[in-house]
Amino acid sequence: SLHALSNKKGTVESINSSTLSFVLKQDSRTLTVNTNSSTKFNLKGNTTTSFADLKIADKVAVTGIVNTNTNIVVANSVTIKR
């Protein structure tokens, strides 16, 4: 089922540049976060950035829609906490 995610925090475990996706690690689970051309990327303090700025081990907060059956998130926004 689909659920809204608001500011879901975690750590970037891996990045797939060819699909514009990354794996978000939380305490007990991982989520695959899919982004696209309409996903907004920000650094802390609202500086606009892009997928290319994402690095492994970054702390991020993701807002979007999660499919709880597949653990896949379609991200509306990603905030990089650095």
mmCIF file of C-alpha atoms in Angstrom:
data_model
loop_
_atom_site.group_PDB
_atom_site.id
_atom_site.type_symbol
_atom_site.label_atom_id
_atom_site.label_comp_id
_atom_site.label_asym_id
_atom_site.label_seq_id
_atom_site.Cartn_x
_atom_site.Cartn_y
_atom_site.Cartn_z
ATOM 1 C CA SER A 1 0.000 0.000 0.000
ATOM 2 C CA LEU A 2 1.048 3.609 -0.555
ATOM 3 C CA HIS A 3 1.790 6.010 2.284
ATOM 4 C CA ALA A 4 2.999 9.600 2.416
ATOM 5 C CA LEU A 5 6.483 9.994 3.869
ATOM 6 C CA SER A 6 7.400 13.278 5.483
ATOM 7 C CA ASN A 7 11.034 14.059 6.300
ATOM 8 C CA LYS A 8 11.985 10.394 6.630
ATOM 9 C CA LYS A 9 15.549 10.479 7.922
ATOM 10 C CA GLY A 10 18.309 8.027 7.192
ATOM 11 C CA THR A 11 21.766 7.520 5.754
ATOM 12 C CA VAL A 12 22.683 7.015 2.098
ATOM 13 C CA GLU A 13 23.985 3.450 1.851
ATOM 14 C CA SER A 14 24.456 3.202 -1.918
ATOM 15 C CA ILE A 15 23.811 5.305 -5.006
ATOM 16 C CA ASN A 16 22.761 4.278 -8.519
ATOM 17 C CA SER A 17 23.407 7.231 -10.827
ATOM 18 C CA SER A 18 22.047 5.505 -13.932
ATOM 19 C CA THR A 19 18.575 5.140 -12.397
ATOM 20 C CA LEU A 20 18.737 8.284 -10.189
ATOM 21 C CA SER A 21 18.028 6.128 -7.151
ATOM 22 C CA PHE A 22 19.695 5.511 -3.815
ATOM 23 C CA VAL A 23 19.315 3.217 -0.829
ATOM 24 C CA LEU A 24 18.260 4.921 2.413
ATOM 25 C CA LYS A 25 19.380 3.025 5.511
ATOM 26 C CA GLN A 26 17.416 3.418 8.702
ATOM 27 C CA ASP A 27 17.939 1.646 12.006
ATOM 28 C CA SER A 28 16.164 -1.559 11.100
ATOM 29 C CA ARG A 29 15.372 -1.338 7.390
ATOM 30 C CA THR A 30 16.456 0.014 4.053
ATOM 31 C CA LEU A 31 14.316 1.828 1.484
ATOM 32 C CA THR A 32 15.047 2.286 -2.197
ATOM 33 C CA VAL A 33 14.482 5.953 -3.044
ATOM 34 C CA ASN A 34 13.712 6.720 -6.682
ATOM 35 C CA THR A 35 14.133 10.311 -7.826
ATOM 36 C CA ASN A 36 13.367 11.990 -11.137
ATOM 37 C CA SER A 37 13.595 15.348 -12.860
ATOM 38 C CA SER A 38 10.907 16.846 -10.637
ATOM 39 C CA THR A 39 12.499 15.755 -7.326
ATOM 40 C CA LYS A 40 13.854 18.764 -5.429
ATOM 41 C CA PHE A 41 17.288 18.426 -3.838
ATOM 42 C CA ASN A 42 18.359 20.815 -1.099
ATOM 43 C CA LEU A 43 21.259 21.212 1.252
ATOM 44 C CA LYS A 44 20.550 22.268 4.812
ATOM 45 C CA GLY A 45 19.596 25.953 4.670
ATOM 46 C CA ASN A 46 17.593 25.552 1.443
ATOM 47 C CA THR A 47 20.488 25.733 -0.996
ATOM 48 C CA THR A 48 19.283 24.015 -4.164
ATOM 49 C CA THR A 49 21.423 21.139 -5.397
ATOM 50 C CA SER A 50 21.038 17.991 -7.513
ATOM 51 C CA PHE A 51 21.242 14.209 -7.408
ATOM 52 C CA ALA A 52 24.904 14.421 -8.403
ATOM 53 C CA ASP A 53 25.713 16.052 -5.055
ATOM 54 C CA LEU A 54 24.523 12.996 -3.102
ATOM 55 C CA LYS A 55 27.333 11.048 -1.421
ATOM 56 C CA ILE A 56 27.448 7.709 0.373
ATOM 57 C CA ALA A 57 27.077 8.152 4.174
ATOM 58 C CA ASP A 58 25.233 11.470 3.771
ATOM 59 C CA LYS A 59 22.448 12.010 6.283
ATOM 60 C CA VAL A 60 19.290 12.859 4.352
ATOM 61 C CA ALA A 61 15.592 13.500 4.899
ATOM 62 C CA VAL A 62 13.184 12.282 2.216
ATOM 63 C CA THR A 63 9.625 13.405 1.524
ATOM 64 C CA GLY A 64 7.496 11.433 -0.937
ATOM 65 C CA ILE A 65 5.313 8.348 -1.349
ATOM 66 C CA VAL A 66 6.401 4.917 -0.103
ATOM 67 C CA ASN A 67 5.043 1.577 -1.281
ATOM 68 C CA THR A 68 5.185 -0.506 1.903
ATOM 69 C CA ASN A 69 4.996 -3.776 -0.060
ATOM 70 C CA THR A 70 8.167 -3.081 -2.027
ATOM 71 C CA ASN A 71 9.920 -0.549 0.268
ATOM 72 C CA ILE A 72 10.310 1.763 -2.741
ATOM 73 C CA VAL A 73 9.911 5.507 -2.297
ATOM 74 C CA VAL A 74 9.112 8.001 -5.051
ATOM 75 C CA ALA A 75 10.773 11.147 -3.719
ATOM 76 C CA ASN A 76 9.337 14.649 -4.027
ATOM 77 C CA SER A 77 12.218 16.168 -2.119
ATOM 78 C CA VAL A 78 15.553 15.140 -0.617
ATOM 79 C CA THR A 79 17.360 17.308 1.925
ATOM 80 C CA ILE A 80 21.059 16.596 2.423
ATOM 81 C CA LYS A 81 22.002 17.364 6.037
ATOM 82 C CA ARG A 82 25.429 18.885 5.652
#
